[in-house]
Short mmCIF file of C-alpha atoms in Angstrom, two decimals:
data_model
loop_
_atom_site.label_atom_id
_atom_site.label_comp_id
_atom_site.label_asym_id
_atom_site.label_seq_id
_atom_site.Cartn_x
_atom_site.Cartn_y
_atom_site.Cartn_z
CA MET A 1 -33.01 -56.10 140.02
CA ILE A 2 -29.76 -54.73 141.44
CA GLN A 3 -30.78 -52.37 144.22
CA GLU A 4 -27.88 -49.91 144.41
CA ASP A 5 -26.12 -48.38 141.43
CA LYS A 6 -22.84 -48.26 143.35
CA GLU A 7 -22.94 -52.05 143.74
CA CYS A 8 -23.13 -52.60 139.98
CA TRP A 9 -19.59 -53.32 138.81
CA LEU A 10 -20.49 -54.72 135.38
CA SER A 11 -23.20 -54.03 132.81
CA VAL A 12 -23.50 -56.71 130.12
CA VAL A 13 -25.13 -55.28 127.00
CA VAL A 14 -27.04 -57.86 124.94
CA THR A 15 -28.37 -56.71 121.56
CA ALA A 16 -31.02 -58.85 119.89
CA TYR A 17 -32.77 -58.61 116.53
CA ASN A 18 -34.87 -61.52 115.23
CA VAL A 19 -32.98 -64.12 117.27
CA GLU A 20 -36.01 -65.92 118.70
CA ALA A 21 -34.36 -69.31 118.29
CA TRP A 22 -31.06 -68.29 119.92
CA ILE A 23 -31.78 -65.70 122.63
CA PRO A 24 -32.77 -68.35 125.25
CA ARG A 25 -29.41 -70.06 124.80
CA CYS A 26 -27.67 -66.69 125.17
CA LEU A 27 -29.53 -65.66 128.34
CA ASP A 28 -29.17 -69.12 129.88
CA SER A 29 -25.40 -68.88 129.53
CA LEU A 30 -25.33 -65.36 131.01
CA LEU A 31 -27.47 -66.34 134.00
CA GLN A 32 -25.68 -69.63 134.63
CA GLY A 33 -22.61 -68.11 136.26
CA TRP A 34 -24.15 -64.80 137.33
CA LEU A 35 -22.46 -62.91 140.16
CA PRO A 36 -23.95 -60.19 142.40
CA GLY A 37 -23.25 -56.70 141.09
CA VAL A 38 -23.82 -57.64 137.45
CA GLU A 39 -26.73 -56.27 135.43
CA ILE A 40 -27.75 -57.70 132.06
CA ILE A 41 -29.29 -55.13 129.71
CA VAL A 42 -31.19 -56.82 126.88
CA VAL A 43 -32.13 -54.51 123.99
CA ASP A 44 -34.60 -55.93 121.48
CA ASP A 45 -33.94 -53.79 118.42
CA GLY A 46 -37.45 -53.86 116.98
CA SER A 47 -37.58 -57.60 116.28
CA THR A 48 -40.44 -58.86 114.10
CA ASP A 49 -40.33 -62.44 115.41
CA GLY A 50 -40.82 -63.79 118.93
CA THR A 51 -37.57 -62.49 120.44
CA ALA A 52 -39.35 -60.13 122.86
CA ALA A 53 -41.68 -62.90 124.02
CA GLN A 54 -38.72 -65.17 124.72
CA VAL A 55 -37.02 -62.47 126.81
CA ARG A 56 -40.22 -61.83 128.80
CA GLN A 57 -40.21 -65.44 129.99
CA TYR A 58 -37.12 -64.76 132.09
CA GLU A 59 -37.53 -63.40 135.60
CA HIS A 60 -34.20 -62.60 137.19
CA GLN A 61 -33.08 -59.70 139.34
CA ALA A 62 -30.18 -58.93 137.01
CA LEU A 63 -32.20 -58.61 133.80
CA ARG A 64 -33.16 -55.18 132.43
CA PRO A 65 -35.05 -55.70 129.15
CA TYR A 66 -35.82 -52.90 126.68
CA LEU A 67 -37.92 -53.09 123.52
CA LEU A 68 -37.14 -50.47 120.88
CA PRO A 69 -40.09 -49.47 118.64
CA ARG A 70 -38.23 -49.95 115.37
CA ASN A 71 -35.02 -51.50 114.08
CA GLY A 72 -32.29 -48.86 114.16
CA GLY A 73 -29.26 -51.10 113.77
CA VAL A 74 -26.95 -52.78 116.24
CA SER A 75 -24.86 -49.65 116.86
CA ALA A 76 -27.90 -47.60 117.86
CA ALA A 77 -29.06 -50.43 120.13
CA ARG A 78 -25.66 -50.64 121.84
CA ASN A 79 -25.48 -46.87 122.25
CA PHE A 80 -28.95 -46.87 123.82
CA ALA A 81 -27.84 -49.55 126.28
CA ILE A 82 -24.66 -47.64 127.14
CA GLN A 83 -26.80 -44.67 128.18
CA GLN A 84 -28.99 -46.91 130.37
CA ALA A 85 -26.11 -48.82 131.97
CA ARG A 86 -25.16 -48.35 135.62
CA GLY A 87 -22.11 -50.58 135.85
CA THR A 88 -18.57 -49.35 136.37
CA TYR A 89 -17.56 -51.46 133.37
CA LEU A 90 -19.33 -52.50 130.17
CA ALA A 91 -19.23 -55.77 128.27
CA PHE A 92 -21.02 -56.67 125.02
CA VAL A 93 -22.74 -59.86 123.90
CA ASP A 94 -24.63 -60.60 120.68
CA GLY A 95 -28.05 -62.18 121.18
CA ASP A 96 -27.16 -65.27 119.14
CA ASP A 97 -23.90 -65.99 120.98
CA THR A 98 -23.08 -67.44 124.40
CA VAL A 99 -20.46 -67.03 127.12
CA ALA A 100 -18.34 -69.54 129.01
CA PRO A 101 -19.30 -70.58 132.58
CA SER A 102 -16.20 -68.72 133.80
CA TYR A 103 -17.23 -65.46 132.06
CA TYR A 104 -17.91 -63.31 135.11
CA GLU A 105 -15.18 -64.80 137.28
CA ALA A 106 -12.54 -64.19 134.61
CA ILE A 107 -13.65 -60.58 134.13
CA GLN A 108 -13.79 -59.93 137.87
CA ALA A 109 -10.33 -61.43 138.39
CA ALA A 110 -8.87 -59.23 135.64
CA LEU A 111 -10.46 -56.08 137.04
CA GLN A 112 -9.14 -56.80 140.51
CA ALA A 113 -5.65 -57.82 139.38
CA THR A 114 -4.95 -54.99 136.92
CA PRO A 115 -6.94 -51.74 137.02
CA ALA A 116 -7.31 -50.44 133.45
CA GLN A 117 -9.68 -48.61 131.12
CA PHE A 118 -9.73 -51.28 128.42
CA TYR A 119 -9.59 -55.09 128.66
CA SER A 120 -9.62 -57.66 125.89
CA PHE A 121 -10.24 -61.39 126.18
CA GLU A 122 -10.25 -64.41 123.88
CA ALA A 123 -13.06 -66.39 122.27
CA PHE A 124 -13.95 -69.67 120.58
CA ASN A 125 -15.78 -70.28 117.30
CA PHE A 126 -18.81 -72.54 117.74
CA PHE A 127 -20.72 -74.20 114.90
CA PRO A 128 -24.37 -75.36 114.92
CA ASP A 129 -23.59 -78.39 112.73
CA GLY A 130 -21.61 -80.03 115.52
CA ARG A 131 -18.12 -79.30 114.22
CA GLU A 132 -15.44 -79.02 116.89
CA ALA A 133 -15.05 -75.56 118.40
CA THR A 134 -11.94 -73.67 117.30
CA PRO A 135 -10.17 -70.67 118.87
CA VAL A 136 -10.76 -67.25 117.35
CA VAL A 137 -7.37 -66.01 116.17
CA GLY A 138 -6.03 -64.01 119.11
CA LEU A 139 -3.17 -63.32 121.48
CA ASP A 140 -1.90 -66.24 123.52
CA ARG A 141 -0.09 -64.00 126.03
CA SER A 142 -0.99 -61.50 128.72
CA PHE A 143 -0.40 -57.79 128.21
CA GLN A 144 -0.43 -54.62 130.32
CA GLY A 145 0.31 -51.16 128.93
CA LYS A 146 -1.20 -48.46 126.74
CA GLY A 147 -3.99 -49.21 124.31
CA ALA A 148 -1.84 -48.19 121.33
CA GLU A 149 0.83 -50.67 122.46
CA LEU A 150 -1.78 -53.43 122.65
CA LEU A 151 -2.89 -52.64 119.10
CA GLU A 152 0.74 -52.80 117.93
CA LEU A 153 1.15 -56.21 119.60
CA MET A 154 -2.04 -57.51 117.97
CA HIS A 155 -0.90 -56.31 114.56
CA ARG A 156 2.57 -57.81 115.04
CA CYS A 157 0.97 -61.16 115.91
CA HIS A 158 -1.42 -60.94 112.92
CA VAL A 159 -4.47 -60.64 115.19
CA HIS A 160 -7.16 -58.61 113.43
CA SER A 161 -10.22 -59.81 115.32
CA PHE A 162 -11.54 -56.39 116.33
CA HIS A 163 -14.88 -57.29 117.93
CA CYS A 164 -16.61 -55.53 120.80
CA TRP A 165 -17.59 -58.85 122.39
CA ARG A 166 -13.97 -59.45 123.35
CA VAL A 167 -13.81 -56.09 125.18
CA VAL A 168 -14.60 -54.87 128.69
CA VAL A 169 -14.32 -51.09 128.97
CA GLU A 170 -14.72 -48.50 131.72
CA ARG A 171 -18.11 -46.82 131.27
CA GLU A 172 -17.24 -43.34 132.55
CA VAL A 173 -14.25 -43.10 130.21
CA LEU A 174 -16.40 -44.30 127.31
CA LEU A 175 -18.99 -41.60 127.94
CA ALA A 176 -16.46 -38.84 128.68
CA LYS A 177 -14.55 -39.52 125.45
CA GLY A 178 -17.67 -40.04 123.35
CA TRP A 179 -16.56 -43.49 122.28
CA LEU A 180 -19.95 -44.60 120.98
CA PHE A 181 -20.62 -47.03 118.16
CA PRO A 182 -20.81 -45.52 114.64
CA GLU A 183 -24.50 -45.70 113.76
CA GLU A 184 -23.88 -44.95 110.07
CA LEU A 185 -22.12 -48.31 109.59
CA SER A 186 -24.17 -51.46 108.97
CA VAL A 187 -21.11 -53.75 109.25
CA PHE A 188 -17.55 -53.24 110.53
CA GLU A 189 -19.06 -51.02 113.23
CA ASP A 190 -17.35 -52.87 116.05
CA MET A 191 -14.01 -52.78 114.22
CA ALA A 192 -14.18 -48.98 114.02
CA TRP A 193 -15.28 -48.82 117.67
CA PHE A 194 -12.58 -51.26 118.85
CA LEU A 195 -9.78 -49.30 117.15
CA MET A 196 -11.04 -45.95 118.45
CA THR A 197 -11.44 -47.23 122.01
CA CYS A 198 -8.22 -49.23 122.16
CA LEU A 199 -6.12 -46.39 120.74
CA GLY A 200 -7.64 -43.89 123.15
CA ALA A 201 -7.19 -46.03 126.26
CA VAL A 202 -4.45 -44.77 128.57
CA SER A 203 -4.27 -48.21 130.20
CA ALA A 204 -5.10 -51.55 128.60
CA CYS A 205 -4.90 -55.20 129.58
CA HIS A 206 -5.19 -58.41 127.58
CA VAL A 207 -6.20 -61.66 129.26
CA PRO A 208 -5.74 -64.82 127.14
CA ALA A 209 -8.84 -66.47 128.62
CA PRO A 210 -11.44 -67.75 126.09
CA ILE A 211 -14.61 -66.52 127.81
CA TYR A 212 -16.78 -65.79 124.75
CA ARG A 213 -18.43 -68.23 122.35
CA TYR A 214 -19.05 -66.87 118.87
CA TRP A 215 -21.68 -68.91 117.04
CA HIS A 216 -21.52 -69.02 113.24
CA ARG A 217 -24.89 -68.79 111.48
CA SER A 218 -25.38 -68.98 107.72
CA ASN A 219 -28.23 -66.44 107.84
CA SER A 220 -26.49 -63.87 110.03
CA VAL A 221 -26.04 -60.30 108.74
CA ILE A 222 -22.33 -60.76 108.05
CA ASN A 223 -22.99 -63.87 105.93
CA GLN A 224 -25.67 -62.38 103.68
CA SER A 225 -24.65 -62.44 100.01
CA THR A 226 -27.31 -60.44 98.16
CA GLU A 227 -26.44 -57.56 95.83
CA GLN A 228 -27.85 -55.13 98.39
CA SER A 229 -25.78 -56.61 101.22
CA ARG A 230 -22.61 -56.36 99.09
CA LEU A 231 -23.39 -52.73 98.34
CA GLY A 232 -23.95 -52.21 102.07
CA ARG A 233 -20.51 -53.64 102.83
CA VAL A 234 -18.88 -51.28 100.34
CA HIS A 235 -20.68 -48.33 101.96
CA ALA A 236 -19.50 -49.59 105.36
CA VAL A 237 -15.89 -49.76 104.13
CA ALA A 238 -16.26 -46.19 102.85
CA GLY A 239 -17.41 -45.11 106.30
CA CYS A 240 -14.56 -47.00 107.97
CA ILE A 241 -12.01 -45.35 105.68
CA GLN A 242 -13.24 -41.92 106.74
CA ARG A 243 -12.92 -42.90 110.40
CA LEU A 244 -9.45 -44.40 109.89
CA LYS A 245 -8.31 -41.18 108.20
CA LEU A 246 -9.54 -39.24 111.22
CA MET A 247 -7.75 -41.61 113.62
CA GLN A 248 -4.53 -41.27 111.62
CA SER A 249 -4.73 -37.50 111.91
CA GLU A 250 -5.14 -37.71 115.69
CA VAL A 251 -2.31 -40.12 116.55
CA THR A 252 1.34 -39.09 116.65
CA GLU A 253 3.09 -42.48 116.69
CA LYS A 254 4.28 -43.35 113.18
CA ARG A 255 3.89 -47.08 113.84
CA VAL A 256 0.21 -46.64 114.75
CA LYS A 257 -0.37 -44.56 111.60
CA GLN A 258 1.15 -47.41 109.60
CA ILE A 259 -1.10 -49.99 111.28
CA LEU A 260 -4.22 -47.95 110.56
CA GLY A 261 -3.07 -47.45 106.97
CA ASN A 262 -2.43 -51.16 106.56
CA LEU A 263 -5.85 -52.08 107.93
CA GLY A 264 -7.57 -49.48 105.76
CA CYS A 265 -5.87 -50.71 102.59
CA HIS A 266 -7.02 -54.26 103.25
CA LEU A 267 -10.54 -52.98 103.89
CA CYS A 268 -10.40 -51.30 100.48
CA PHE A 269 -9.28 -54.59 98.94
CA SER A 270 -12.32 -56.29 100.48
CA ALA A 271 -14.58 -53.56 99.04
CA PHE A 272 -13.19 -54.14 95.54
CA HIS A 273 -13.83 -57.86 96.01
CA GLN A 274 -17.45 -57.11 96.90
CA MET A 275 -17.83 -54.84 93.86
CA LYS A 276 -16.62 -57.60 91.54
CA ARG A 277 -19.57 -59.69 92.72
CA ILE A 278 -22.16 -56.97 92.04
CA ALA A 279 -23.81 -57.58 88.67
CA SER A 280 -26.05 -54.50 88.59
CA ILE A 281 -24.32 -51.62 86.78
CA GLU A 282 -26.30 -49.09 88.80
CA MET A 283 -25.33 -50.66 92.14
CA LYS A 284 -21.71 -51.02 91.06
CA THR A 285 -21.62 -47.32 90.13
CA ARG A 286 -23.11 -46.40 93.51
CA ALA A 287 -20.46 -48.54 95.23
CA ARG A 288 -17.64 -46.87 93.30
CA CYS A 289 -19.01 -43.42 94.08
CA ALA A 290 -19.23 -44.25 97.80
CA LEU A 291 -15.59 -45.36 97.84
CA TRP A 292 -14.53 -42.32 95.84
CA LYS A 293 -16.30 -39.89 98.17
CA SER A 294 -14.67 -41.54 101.18
CA GLY A 295 -11.24 -40.71 99.76
CA ALA A 296 -10.34 -44.38 99.29
CA ALA A 297 -8.18 -43.71 96.21
CA GLY A 298 -6.07 -41.14 98.05
CA PHE A 299 -5.95 -43.39 101.11
CA LEU A 300 -4.56 -46.26 99.03
CA LEU A 301 -1.96 -44.02 97.39
CA HIS A 302 -0.92 -42.45 100.70
CA ASN A 303 -0.79 -45.68 102.72
CA GLY A 304 0.22 -48.22 100.08
CA GLY A 305 3.86 -47.79 101.06
CA TYR A 306 3.13 -49.40 104.42
CA LEU A 307 2.33 -52.70 102.68
CA LYS A 308 4.54 -55.47 101.36
CA LEU A 309 5.78 -54.94 97.78
CA ARG A 310 3.16 -57.11 96.08
CA GLU A 311 0.38 -55.46 98.07
CA GLN A 312 1.83 -52.00 97.31
CA VAL A 313 1.38 -52.68 93.61
CA ARG A 314 -2.13 -53.92 94.30
CA ALA A 315 -2.99 -50.78 96.29
CA TYR A 316 -1.75 -48.40 93.58
CA LYS A 317 -3.49 -50.45 90.89
CA ARG A 318 -6.81 -50.39 92.79
CA ALA A 319 -6.52 -46.62 93.35
CA LEU A 320 -5.96 -46.07 89.63
CA GLN A 321 -8.85 -48.40 88.75
CA LEU A 322 -11.18 -46.48 91.05
CA CYS A 323 -10.17 -43.13 89.55
CA LEU A 324 -10.67 -44.39 85.99
CA ALA A 325 -13.99 -46.05 86.84
CA VAL A 326 -15.40 -42.90 88.43
CA VAL A 327 -14.23 -40.72 85.52
CA THR A 328 -15.79 -43.16 83.03
CA SER A 329 -19.05 -43.26 84.98
CA CYS A 330 -19.26 -39.45 85.14
CA ARG A 331 -18.56 -39.19 81.40
CA SER A 332 -21.27 -41.74 80.61
CA MET A 333 -23.79 -39.88 82.77
CA ARG A 334 -23.01 -36.59 80.98
CA GLU A 335 -23.45 -38.23 77.57
CA LYS A 336 -26.88 -39.53 78.61
#
């Protein structure tokens, strides 16, 4: 265990839920290149398999394991770890992913070279079937400036990989600003967090070093394709839309408002795609109502002008469809 809080320059937050088969690979990679002054906080989010037992097998001075009594979701687990962390900076790792051998050295070099509140790095896609690893779509250039400027650069380069595992952020700023993960979102939670944190950062730095390894699993949460999971994604989009509307109201730069509007419109498009694949009338109605209550129709109408012409038509059409669908549903319920 790290003896002095002041010596802890980095807290790596590992969240784990039912990843018994993968957590050893994750921890092995984190311990392989470990440097003094790094603590590794492992939060088992109420797993029902042998994840906790696997973590207990590791005895290392850097490890700080926690077992939560029940599954509260990845955002709640990350927020719990943030409160427990002692490092000057925070990094995030999913329990079924791994990091490169140069992980700590690359982070340390960036912190020493360019003091900032927010850092982003690059990653590789890894596949369990042996396919060749491929880069996650990202920036191939270095950047120093404001967080809003980094977001503009990412958008200009068509980089929309907004994941917390590519971020290192200053802990005190995170806590002071209240930049915690949105616990009401089951998916897209790190996108909402990334945008909020990046936009709020006075100083930001991007390092084009691929230090994270994102492993694709067919049974991961994001790849579930049940009716309930599709409904959950629509609810998550509704929550994201509300947060994007709030962010738009707080920023003054027109270009940033446009970027947030563009991202929100495409999120709405993805929600409509999910609704098409929901067969249950009841679930589809619930999905439409969730989008309606989030203000998605108004968001599409207000922000559709930021899109290309073909997508503008699509945005206005989807907004009209949502309005008509909700009116029809309400009328049917009254008739019953």
